[in-house]
Coordinates of C-alpha atoms in Angstrom, one line a residue:
Chain I
M206 CA 54.7 83.8 111.9
A207 CA 58.2 82.4 112.2
S208 CA 60.3 85.3 111.1
I209 CA 61.1 88.9 111.5
S210 CA 61.8 91.4 108.8
V211 CA 65.2 93.2 108.8
R212 CA 66.6 95.8 106.5
T213 CA 70.0 95.6 105.0
I214 CA 72.1 97.7 102.7
D215 CA 71.8 96.9 99.0
A216 CA 74.8 96.2 96.8
A217 CA 74.5 99.4 94.7
T218 CA 74.4 101.6 97.8
A219 CA 77.4 99.7 99.3
V220 CA 79.4 100.4 96.2
K221 CA 78.3 104.1 96.1
A222 CA 79.4 104.6 99.7
A223 CA 82.8 102.9 99.0
Q224 CA 83.4 105.0 96.0
A225 CA 82.6 108.3 97.7
A226 CA 84.9 107.3 100.5
E227 CA 87.6 106.6 98.0
E228 CA 87.2 110.1 96.4
K229 CA 87.6 111.7 99.8
A230 CA 90.8 109.6 100.5
K231 CA 92.2 110.8 97.1
E232 CA 91.4 114.4 98.1
I233 CA 93.1 114.0 101.4
G234 CA 96.0 112.2 99.7
I235 CA 95.9 108.9 101.4
A236 CA 95.5 105.3 100.2
V237 CA 93.0 103.3 102.3
C238 CA 91.1 100.0 102.4
I239 CA 87.3 100.4 102.5
A240 CA 84.9 97.7 103.7
V241 CA 81.1 98.0 103.7
Y242 CA 79.2 95.4 105.8
D243 CA 75.5 94.6 105.8
S244 CA 73.2 94.6 108.8
S245 CA 74.2 90.9 109.5
S246 CA 77.8 92.1 109.8
Q247 CA 78.9 90.4 106.6
L248 CA 81.0 91.8 103.8
K249 CA 79.1 93.5 101.0
A250 CA 81.7 95.5 99.2
Y251 CA 85.4 96.1 99.5
L252 CA 88.0 98.3 97.8
R253 CA 91.7 98.4 98.4
M254 CA 93.2 101.6 96.9
D255 CA 96.5 101.5 95.1
G256 CA 99.3 101.7 97.7
A257 CA 97.1 101.1 100.7
P258 CA 98.9 99.4 103.6
M259 CA 98.3 95.7 103.6
L260 CA 97.8 95.6 107.3
A261 CA 94.8 97.9 106.7
R262 CA 93.1 95.1 104.8
D263 CA 91.7 93.4 107.8
I264 CA 91.4 96.5 110.0
A265 CA 88.9 98.0 107.6
E266 CA 86.8 94.9 107.8
D267 CA 87.1 94.7 111.6
K268 CA 86.1 98.4 112.0
A269 CA 83.0 97.6 109.9
H270 CA 82.3 94.5 111.9
T271 CA 82.6 96.3 115.2
S272 CA 80.3 99.2 114.1
A273 CA 77.6 96.9 112.7
S274 CA 77.7 94.8 115.8
F275 CA 77.2 97.6 118.3
R276 CA 75.6 100.3 116.1
S277 CA 78.3 102.7 117.2
P278 CA 81.2 104.4 115.6
T279 CA 84.4 102.7 116.7
H280 CA 85.8 105.8 118.3
G281 CA 82.6 106.1 120.4
L282 CA 83.3 102.8 122.0
F283 CA 86.6 104.0 123.3
D284 CA 85.0 106.8 125.3
W285 CA 83.0 104.5 127.6
I286 CA 85.4 101.6 127.6
S287 CA 88.3 103.8 128.8
K288 CA 86.3 104.5 132.0
D289 CA 85.8 100.8 132.7
P290 CA 89.0 99.0 133.7
P291 CA 87.9 95.4 133.2
L292 CA 86.6 96.2 129.7
M293 CA 89.7 98.4 129.0
A294 CA 92.0 95.5 129.9
G295 CA 89.8 92.8 128.2
I296 CA 87.7 93.8 125.3
T297 CA 90.3 96.0 123.6
Q298 CA 92.3 92.9 122.7
Y299 CA 89.3 90.8 121.7
P300 CA 89.7 89.7 118.0
R301 CA 88.1 92.0 115.5
F302 CA 87.0 94.5 118.2
I303 CA 88.3 97.9 117.3
V304 CA 88.2 100.9 119.6
F305 CA 89.8 103.7 117.5
G306 CA 88.2 105.7 114.8
G307 CA 87.3 104.7 111.3
G308 CA 84.1 102.6 111.6
Y309 CA 80.5 103.9 111.4
P310 CA 77.1 102.2 111.4
I311 CA 74.9 102.9 108.4
V312 CA 71.4 103.9 109.6
E313 CA 68.3 104.5 107.5
D314 CA 65.1 105.7 109.1
G315 CA 66.4 104.8 112.5
E316 CA 67.3 101.2 111.5
L317 CA 70.8 99.8 111.2
I318 CA 71.3 98.6 107.6
G319 CA 75.0 98.1 107.6
S320 CA 78.4 99.7 108.4
I321 CA 81.5 101.2 106.8
G322 CA 85.1 100.6 108.0
I323 CA 88.1 102.4 106.6
S324 CA 91.8 101.9 107.4
G325 CA 95.0 103.3 105.9
G326 CA 95.4 106.8 107.2
H327 CA 95.5 108.2 110.7
Y328 CA 92.1 107.3 112.2
S329 CA 91.0 110.9 112.1
Q330 CA 91.5 110.8 108.3
D331 CA 89.8 107.4 108.0
M332 CA 86.8 108.9 109.8
E333 CA 86.6 111.8 107.3
C334 CA 86.5 109.2 104.5
C335 CA 83.7 107.2 106.3
K336 CA 81.7 110.4 106.7
A337 CA 82.0 111.2 103.0
G338 CA 80.8 107.7 102.2
L339 CA 77.8 108.1 104.5
A340 CA 77.0 111.5 103.1
A341 CA 76.9 110.1 99.6
I342 CA 74.2 107.7 100.5
G343 CA 72.1 110.2 102.5
C344 CA 73.0 108.8 105.9
G345 CA 74.4 111.1 108.6
A346 CA 77.2 109.9 110.9
E347 CA 75.6 108.8 114.2
Chain C
M66 CA 119.6 97.0 91.6
A67 CA 117.8 95.2 94.3
S68 CA 114.3 95.0 92.9
I69 CA 112.2 93.9 90.0
S70 CA 109.2 95.7 88.5
V71 CA 105.8 94.0 88.4
R72 CA 102.5 95.2 87.0
T73 CA 99.4 94.9 89.0
I74 CA 95.7 95.9 88.4
D75 CA 94.7 99.3 89.5
A76 CA 91.7 99.9 91.8
A77 CA 89.6 101.6 89.1
T78 CA 90.0 98.7 86.7
A79 CA 89.2 96.2 89.5
V80 CA 86.0 98.0 90.2
K81 CA 85.1 98.2 86.5
A82 CA 85.6 94.5 86.0
A83 CA 83.5 93.7 89.1
Q84 CA 80.7 95.9 88.0
A85 CA 80.6 94.4 84.4
A86 CA 80.5 91.0 85.9
E87 CA 77.6 92.1 88.1
E88 CA 75.7 93.3 85.1
K89 CA 76.1 89.9 83.4
A90 CA 74.9 88.1 86.5
K91 CA 71.8 90.3 86.6
E92 CA 71.2 89.5 82.9
I93 CA 71.5 85.8 83.6
G94 CA 69.4 86.1 86.7
I95 CA 71.8 84.9 89.3
A96 CA 73.3 86.6 92.4
V97 CA 77.0 86.1 92.9
C98 CA 80.0 87.1 94.9
I99 CA 82.8 88.8 92.8
A100 CA 86.4 89.0 93.9
V101 CA 89.2 90.8 92.0
Y102 CA 92.8 90.0 93.1
D103 CA 96.0 91.8 92.2
S104 CA 99.1 90.2 90.8
S105 CA 100.4 89.5 94.3
S106 CA 97.2 87.4 94.9
Q107 CA 95.7 89.9 97.3
L108 CA 92.1 91.2 97.4
K109 CA 91.7 94.4 95.5
A110 CA 87.9 94.7 95.1
Y111 CA 84.9 92.7 96.2
L112 CA 81.2 92.7 95.7
R113 CA 78.5 90.5 97.1
M114 CA 75.2 90.9 95.2
D115 CA 71.9 91.0 97.1
G116 CA 70.8 87.4 97.7
A117 CA 74.2 85.8 96.8
P118 CA 74.8 82.5 98.7
M119 CA 77.0 83.1 101.8
L120 CA 79.1 80.0 101.0
A121 CA 80.1 81.7 97.8
R122 CA 81.8 84.5 99.8
D123 CA 85.0 82.6 100.2
I124 CA 84.8 80.5 97.1
A125 CA 84.9 83.7 94.9
E126 CA 88.1 84.8 96.7
D127 CA 89.6 81.3 96.4
K128 CA 88.9 81.1 92.7
A129 CA 90.7 84.4 92.3
H130 CA 93.6 83.2 94.5
T131 CA 94.0 80.0 92.5
S132 CA 93.9 81.8 89.1
A133 CA 96.3 84.6 90.1
S134 CA 98.7 81.9 91.6
F135 CA 98.8 79.7 88.5
R136 CA 97.9 82.2 85.7
S137 CA 95.2 79.7 84.7
P138 CA 91.5 79.7 84.7
T139 CA 90.3 77.4 87.5
H140 CA 88.5 75.0 85.1
G141 CA 91.7 74.6 83.1
L142 CA 93.4 73.2 86.1
F143 CA 91.0 70.3 86.3
D144 CA 91.8 69.2 82.8
W145 CA 95.4 68.2 83.6
I146 CA 94.9 67.3 87.3
S147 CA 92.2 64.8 86.4
K148 CA 94.8 62.8 84.5
D149 CA 97.3 62.7 87.4
P150 CA 96.0 60.5 90.3
P151 CA 98.3 61.8 93.1
L152 CA 97.4 65.4 92.2
M153 CA 93.7 64.5 91.8
A154 CA 93.7 62.8 95.3
G155 CA 95.8 65.5 96.9
I156 CA 95.7 69.0 95.6
T157 CA 91.9 69.1 95.0
Q158 CA 91.5 69.2 98.8
Y159 CA 94.3 71.7 99.4
P160 CA 92.9 74.9 101.1
R161 CA 91.9 77.6 98.7
F162 CA 92.8 75.5 95.6
I163 CA 89.8 75.4 93.3
V164 CA 89.5 73.2 90.3
F165 CA 86.1 74.1 88.9
G166 CA 85.2 77.0 86.7
G167 CA 84.7 80.6 87.8
G168 CA 88.2 82.0 88.2
Y169 CA 90.4 83.7 85.5
P170 CA 93.7 85.4 85.4
I171 CA 93.7 89.0 84.2
V172 CA 96.5 89.5 81.7
E173 CA 97.7 92.7 80.1
D174 CA 100.3 92.7 77.3
G175 CA 101.2 89.2 78.2
E176 CA 101.8 90.0 81.8
L177 CA 99.6 88.8 84.8
I178 CA 98.1 91.8 86.5
G179 CA 95.5 90.1 88.6
S180 CA 92.6 87.7 88.6
I181 CA 88.8 87.5 88.9
G182 CA 86.9 84.9 90.9
I183 CA 83.1 84.5 90.9
S184 CA 80.8 82.2 92.8
G185 CA 77.1 81.9 93.3
G186 CA 75.7 80.3 90.1
H187 CA 76.6 77.1 88.4
Y188 CA 80.2 77.4 87.5
S189 CA 79.4 77.7 83.8
Q190 CA 77.4 80.8 84.7
D191 CA 80.1 82.1 87.0
M192 CA 82.5 81.7 84.0
E193 CA 80.2 83.8 81.8
C194 CA 80.2 86.6 84.4
C195 CA 84.0 86.4 84.6
K196 CA 84.3 86.7 80.9
A197 CA 82.0 89.8 80.9
G198 CA 84.3 91.4 83.6
L199 CA 87.4 90.6 81.5
A200 CA 85.9 92.0 78.3
A201 CA 84.9 95.2 80.0
I202 CA 88.6 96.0 80.8
G203 CA 89.9 94.9 77.5
C204 CA 91.3 91.6 78.5
G205 CA 90.5 88.4 76.8
A206 CA 89.9 85.2 78.7
E207 CA 93.1 83.1 78.5
Chain J
M165 CA 95.9 100.9 80.7
A166 CA 94.5 98.8 83.5
S167 CA 97.5 98.4 85.7
I168 CA 100.2 100.2 87.7
S169 CA 103.8 99.3 87.9
V170 CA 105.3 98.6 91.4
R171 CA 108.8 97.7 92.4
T172 CA 109.5 94.7 94.7
I173 CA 112.6 93.2 96.1
D174 CA 114.1 90.3 94.0
A175 CA 114.8 86.9 95.5
A176 CA 118.6 87.2 95.3
T177 CA 118.6 90.5 97.2
A178 CA 116.2 89.1 99.8
V179 CA 118.6 86.2 100.5
K180 CA 121.6 88.6 100.6
A181 CA 119.9 90.8 103.3
A182 CA 118.9 87.8 105.3
Q183 CA 122.5 86.3 105.2
A184 CA 124.1 89.6 106.3
A185 CA 121.6 89.9 109.1
E186 CA 122.5 86.3 110.1
E187 CA 126.2 87.2 110.2
K188 CA 125.5 90.1 112.5
A189 CA 123.5 87.8 114.8
K190 CA 126.4 85.4 115.0
E191 CA 128.8 88.2 115.8
I192 CA 126.5 89.4 118.6
G193 CA 126.0 85.8 119.8
I194 CA 122.3 85.5 119.4
A195 CA 120.1 83.1 117.3
V196 CA 117.2 84.8 115.5
C197 CA 114.5 84.4 112.9
I198 CA 114.8 86.6 109.8
A199 CA 111.9 87.4 107.5
V200 CA 112.2 89.4 104.3
Y201 CA 108.9 90.6 102.8
D202 CA 108.2 92.1 99.4
S203 CA 106.4 95.4 98.7
S204 CA 103.1 93.6 98.7
S205 CA 103.8 92.5 102.3
Q206 CA 104.3 88.8 101.3
L207 CA 107.1 86.5 102.5
K208 CA 110.1 86.5 100.1
A209 CA 112.9 84.8 102.2
Y210 CA 113.1 83.3 105.6
L211 CA 115.8 82.0 107.8
R212 CA 115.6 80.5 111.3
M213 CA 119.0 80.2 112.8
D214 CA 119.9 77.1 114.8
G215 CA 118.6 77.6 118.4
A216 CA 116.4 80.5 117.6
P217 CA 113.3 80.7 119.9
M218 CA 110.2 79.3 118.2
L219 CA 108.0 82.2 119.4
A220 CA 110.2 84.4 117.3
R221 CA 109.1 82.6 114.1
D222 CA 106.0 84.6 113.7
I223 CA 107.2 87.8 115.4
A224 CA 109.9 88.1 112.7
E225 CA 107.2 87.9 110.0
D226 CA 104.9 90.3 111.7
K227 CA 107.6 92.9 112.1
A228 CA 108.3 92.6 108.4
H229 CA 104.5 92.8 107.7
T230 CA 104.1 95.9 109.9
S231 CA 107.1 97.7 108.3
A232 CA 106.1 96.9 104.8
S233 CA 102.5 98.0 105.5
F234 CA 103.4 101.4 107.0
R235 CA 106.8 102.0 105.5
S236 CA 108.1 102.6 109.0
P237 CA 110.5 100.8 111.3
T238 CA 108.4 99.1 114.0
H239 CA 110.0 101.0 116.8
G240 CA 109.1 104.3 115.1
L241 CA 105.4 103.4 115.3
F242 CA 105.5 103.2 119.1
D243 CA 106.6 106.9 119.4
W244 CA 103.4 108.3 118.0
I245 CA 101.0 105.6 119.1
S246 CA 102.1 106.0 122.7
K247 CA 100.7 109.6 122.7
D248 CA 97.3 108.5 121.3
P249 CA 95.2 106.7 123.9
P250 CA 92.7 104.9 121.6
L251 CA 95.5 103.7 119.3
M252 CA 97.6 102.7 122.3
A253 CA 94.7 100.7 123.7
G254 CA 93.6 99.3 120.4
I255 CA 96.2 98.8 117.7
T256 CA 99.0 97.6 119.9
Q257 CA 97.2 94.3 120.3
Y258 CA 96.0 94.0 116.7
P259 CA 97.1 90.8 115.2
R260 CA 100.4 91.1 113.4
F261 CA 100.9 94.8 114.3
I262 CA 104.2 95.1 116.1
V263 CA 105.3 98.3 118.0
F264 CA 108.7 97.3 119.3
G265 CA 112.0 97.3 117.4
G266 CA 113.2 94.8 114.8
G267 CA 111.3 95.6 111.6
Y268 CA 112.5 98.0 108.9
P269 CA 111.1 99.0 105.4
I270 CA 113.5 98.4 102.5
V271 CA 113.5 101.4 100.3
E272 CA 115.2 101.9 96.9
D273 CA 115.4 105.2 95.2
G274 CA 112.6 106.5 97.5
E275 CA 110.3 103.6 96.7
L276 CA 109.3 100.8 99.1
I277 CA 110.5 97.5 97.7
G278 CA 110.1 95.3 100.8
S279 CA 110.9 95.0 104.5
I280 CA 113.0 93.0 106.9
G281 CA 111.8 91.7 110.3
I282 CA 114.0 90.0 112.9
S283 CA 113.2 88.4 116.2
G284 CA 115.1 86.3 118.8
G285 CA 117.3 88.7 120.7
H286 CA 116.3 91.8 122.6
Y287 CA 114.7 94.1 120.1
S288 CA 117.7 96.4 120.2
Q289 CA 119.8 93.5 119.1
D290 CA 117.3 92.5 116.4
M291 CA 117.5 96.1 115.2
E292 CA 121.3 95.8 114.8
C293 CA 120.8 92.7 112.7
C294 CA 118.2 94.4 110.5
K295 CA 120.6 97.3 109.9
A296 CA 123.3 94.9 108.9
G297 CA 121.0 93.3 106.4
L298 CA 119.9 96.7 105.0
A299 CA 123.6 97.8 104.7
A300 CA 124.5 94.7 102.8
I301 CA 122.0 95.5 100.0
G302 CA 122.9 99.2 99.9
C303 CA 119.8 100.5 101.6
G304 CA 120.0 102.8 104.6
A305 CA 117.7 102.4 107.6
E306 CA 114.9 104.9 107.2
Chain Q
M285 CA 66.2 104.0 99.4
A286 CA 69.5 102.4 100.3
S287 CA 68.3 99.0 101.6
I288 CA 66.4 95.9 100.9
S289 CA 64.1 94.1 103.3
V290 CA 64.8 90.4 104.1
R291 CA 63.0 88.0 106.3
T292 CA 64.9 85.9 108.9
I293 CA 63.8 83.3 111.4
D294 CA 63.1 84.7 114.9
A295 CA 64.8 83.4 118.0
A296 CA 61.6 81.7 119.5
T297 CA 61.0 79.8 116.3
A298 CA 64.6 78.7 116.1
V299 CA 64.4 77.3 119.6
K300 CA 61.1 75.6 118.8
A301 CA 62.6 73.9 115.7
A302 CA 65.6 72.7 117.7
Q303 CA 63.5 71.3 120.5
A304 CA 61.2 69.4 118.2
A305 CA 64.3 68.0 116.4
E306 CA 65.7 67.0 119.8
E307 CA 62.4 65.2 120.7
K308 CA 62.7 63.2 117.5
A309 CA 66.3 62.3 118.2
K310 CA 65.3 61.0 121.7
E311 CA 62.5 59.0 120.1
I312 CA 65.0 57.4 117.6
G313 CA 67.5 56.9 120.4
I314 CA 70.3 59.0 119.1
A315 CA 72.2 62.0 120.5
V316 CA 72.8 64.8 118.0
C317 CA 73.9 68.4 117.6
I318 CA 71.3 70.8 116.2
A319 CA 72.1 74.1 114.6
V320 CA 69.6 76.6 113.4
Y321 CA 70.9 79.4 111.1
D322 CA 69.2 82.6 110.0
S323 CA 68.7 83.7 106.4
S324 CA 72.2 85.4 106.5
S325 CA 73.7 82.0 107.3
Q326 CA 74.6 82.9 110.8
L327 CA 74.0 80.8 113.9
K328 CA 70.7 81.6 115.7
A329 CA 70.2 78.6 118.0
Y330 CA 72.3 75.6 119.0
L331 CA 71.8 72.5 121.1
R332 CA 74.2 69.7 121.7
M333 CA 72.4 66.8 123.3
D334 CA 74.0 64.8 126.1
G335 CA 76.3 62.3 124.6
A336 CA 76.4 63.7 121.1
P337 CA 79.7 63.1 119.2
M338 CA 81.9 66.1 119.4
L339 CA 82.8 65.9 115.7
A340 CA 79.1 66.5 115.0
R341 CA 79.4 69.9 116.6
D342 CA 80.8 71.6 113.5
I343 CA 79.1 69.3 111.0
A344 CA 75.7 70.4 112.2
E345 CA 76.6 74.0 111.7
D346 CA 78.1 73.3 108.3
K347 CA 75.0 71.5 107.1
A348 CA 72.9 74.5 108.2
H349 CA 75.4 76.8 106.4
T350 CA 75.3 74.9 103.2
S351 CA 71.5 74.7 103.2
A352 CA 71.0 78.4 103.9
S353 CA 73.5 79.3 101.3
F354 CA 72.0 77.3 98.5
R355 CA 68.4 77.0 99.6
S356 CA 68.7 73.2 99.2
P357 CA 68.7 70.2 101.5
T358 CA 72.3 69.0 101.7
H359 CA 71.5 65.6 100.3
G360 CA 69.9 67.2 97.3
L361 CA 73.2 68.8 96.4
F362 CA 74.9 65.5 96.0
D363 CA 72.5 64.4 93.3
W364 CA 73.7 67.0 90.7
I365 CA 77.3 67.3 92.0
S366 CA 77.9 63.6 91.5
K367 CA 77.3 63.9 87.8
D368 CA 79.8 66.8 87.4
P369 CA 83.4 65.6 87.7
P370 CA 85.1 69.0 88.5
L371 CA 82.5 69.8 91.2
M372 CA 82.7 66.3 92.5
A373 CA 86.5 66.6 92.8
G374 CA 86.5 70.1 94.0
I375 CA 83.5 71.3 96.0
T376 CA 82.9 68.2 98.0
Q377 CA 86.0 69.0 100.0
Y378 CA 85.4 72.7 100.3
P379 CA 85.4 73.9 103.9
R380 CA 81.9 73.9 105.3
F381 CA 80.3 72.5 102.1
I382 CA 78.3 69.4 103.0
V383 CA 76.9 67.0 100.4
F384 CA 75.3 64.3 102.7
G385 CA 71.9 64.5 104.4
G386 CA 71.0 66.4 107.5
G387 CA 70.6 70.0 106.4
Y388 CA 67.4 71.7 105.2
P389 CA 66.5 75.3 104.3
I390 CA 63.6 76.8 106.3
V391 CA 61.2 78.5 104.0
E392 CA 58.2 80.7 104.8
D393 CA 55.8 81.9 102.2
G394 CA 58.3 81.0 99.5
E395 CA 61.1 83.0 101.1
L396 CA 64.2 81.5 102.8
I397 CA 64.2 82.5 106.4
G398 CA 66.9 80.2 107.7
S399 CA 68.1 76.6 107.9
I400 CA 68.5 73.6 110.2
G401 CA 71.5 71.3 110.3
I402 CA 71.7 68.2 112.4
S403 CA 74.6 65.7 112.9
G404 CA 75.2 62.8 115.3
G405 CA 73.3 59.9 113.8
H406 CA 73.4 58.3 110.4
Y407 CA 72.5 61.1 108.0
S408 CA 69.2 59.4 107.3
Q409 CA 68.4 59.7 111.0
D410 CA 69.6 63.3 111.1
M411 CA 67.2 64.0 108.2
E412 CA 64.3 62.6 110.2
C413 CA 65.2 64.9 113.1
C414 CA 65.4 67.9 110.7
K415 CA 62.0 67.1 109.3
A416 CA 60.5 67.0 112.8
G417 CA 62.0 70.4 113.5
L418 CA 60.6 71.8 110.3
A419 CA 57.1 70.3 110.9
A420 CA 57.0 71.8 114.4
I421 CA 57.3 75.4 113.0
G422 CA 54.9 74.8 110.1
C423 CA 57.5 74.5 107.3
G424 CA 57.5 71.6 105.0
A425 CA 60.8 70.1 103.9
E426 CA 61.7 71.4 100.4

C-alpha cells in the first residue's frame, strides 16, 4: 500500500457553496469575490460578482488557502497569533497568510474537504457570506 | 466627458456559460478547467472539474486572457502567426499567449463582453466545450 | 442580455490628469511617478518624471489599484483600519494594498471611472499632486 | 455527500521512491534532483544530490507536475505533440510543461496517486532513475 485516501470537495458542491454565498452578498448589498478551494488547497470554483473590488480577487483566494491549510477560519488565527509577538510580527506578513475574517474550512464528517474564502465587504460581512455558503452544503462553520 | 462606456459580461451569464461548458465536457467524457473572463480580461468565474489536470488550471485562464485581448479564438491566432517567422519564433513563447484551440471571445451585439478559456482535453475537445458555453448564453463562436 | 455597462476613464482624460499632476509636482519641486487606472483597476496612463525614485514606480500603481478597488482615497482607508486590530495586523501588509496618502478614486456623475496614484514625495505632497490631477479633469477629490 | 475520495501517495512511499532513484543515479554516476508529487500535483518529497545542477531543481518538479497532470510520462507527450503544429508551437513553451523524458506518473491499482520527476543527467538517464524509483515501490512505468 503506497497511498492514503483523502476526501475533497466535488465541483458541484463547490459551485453550490459559491452561489449561496453570492445570494447572501446580494441580500447584504455588497459585491464580493468568492473562492472555493479543495482539500489540497487548490482552486475549485471562483466567482467575482459585478462591481466587486479588484483587490479582493486575490484576497478571496488567499483566505481560502489559509483556511484549507490550517483547518481554521481566518479570524480564529488572529486570536492566538496576537498573543505571540514573534508570530504577530512575522507570519502576518507572510504571502497568502490572512489573519482577518472571511475564510472558513469546509468539513464533512470531521474531515477537511476544502475551504471557502470571500472578500469584498468588511470582513464581518464576508464571514456572513461564507457561513451562508457553508450552510447551503450542510456544513457548519467550525 | 471624461469616460467611455464599455460592456462586460455579468456574473450570472459567466456562471451559465461555465456550467454549459461543464455539461459538454461530461458528455464528451473529459474533465476540464473552465475560465470566464470579462471584457477587461479579468477573471469572472472559474470551475475546475473533478479530475481535471492541474496544469490545465492556468492554461484555461491564459486562453481566456488571449481571446479577450485579441477578440479572436486562440486557434485563429495560430493561422496567421504560423506564416510570420518572427512572430512564430517570438510571441508563441510570450507568457500567457496561447496559440492552440480552446479560447473564444464572447461577443454581444458586435461588442466584446468577455471570453471563455477551457483546458483539460485535446484542444479540439476544449473547443467543443467552449462552443457549448457560448451557445448557452446566446453567443455564436466568432 | 448577458452584460452590464460600465464607465471607464478614456485615454485622453487619463493623460490630462497625469500631466496636471506633473505640473503640480514641478511647482512643489518634487519628482514623482504618476499612475492612472481605469475602473477595472488596470493601468491606463503612466508617467515617471526625471529623477523620480524607482521604488515609487510600483507604489504609484498600487495606490491607484487600492483606490480603484475600494473607491476610497488611500489615506482614508487608514482611518478605519487603524481601529481594527486584525485588519491593522493583516491587510496593511497585503500586496498592493496601500494605507497612506497618494491615491484617489476618479468619480464622474457618482460613478467610479478610474483612479490616480502618485508616489515620490512625502505622501502629503503626493496627495497635492493627485488633487491637481483630479481638478484638471473636473473631478473633485472624494 | 459533498466530496469525492481520491488516493494520493503517502510520505513514506514518496521517500522510498526518491531514495531508490538516488541509488540508481549513483550507480550510473550522475547527480540529479528528484521530485515526487502527489495526485493533486503538489510536492511531496524532494532530494537534490550533491553536485546536481541547479537548473535541474525546477525541471525535476516540472516533470513531476506534467506527469501528474496528464497521467503520462513526459517523453510520451512529445510523440503526439510533435505531430500537431499548434501544440508544438504553443504548449512546448508553456511554463512547467515538459516534453522530454524524466517524468512518470505513479499509478496504483489503476489510479493515479502521484508522479516522479528527475533532472540532472541526459533525459535517458533521468528516465532510468525514475524507473528505479517506481520499481522500488511496486509500480511499473506506464
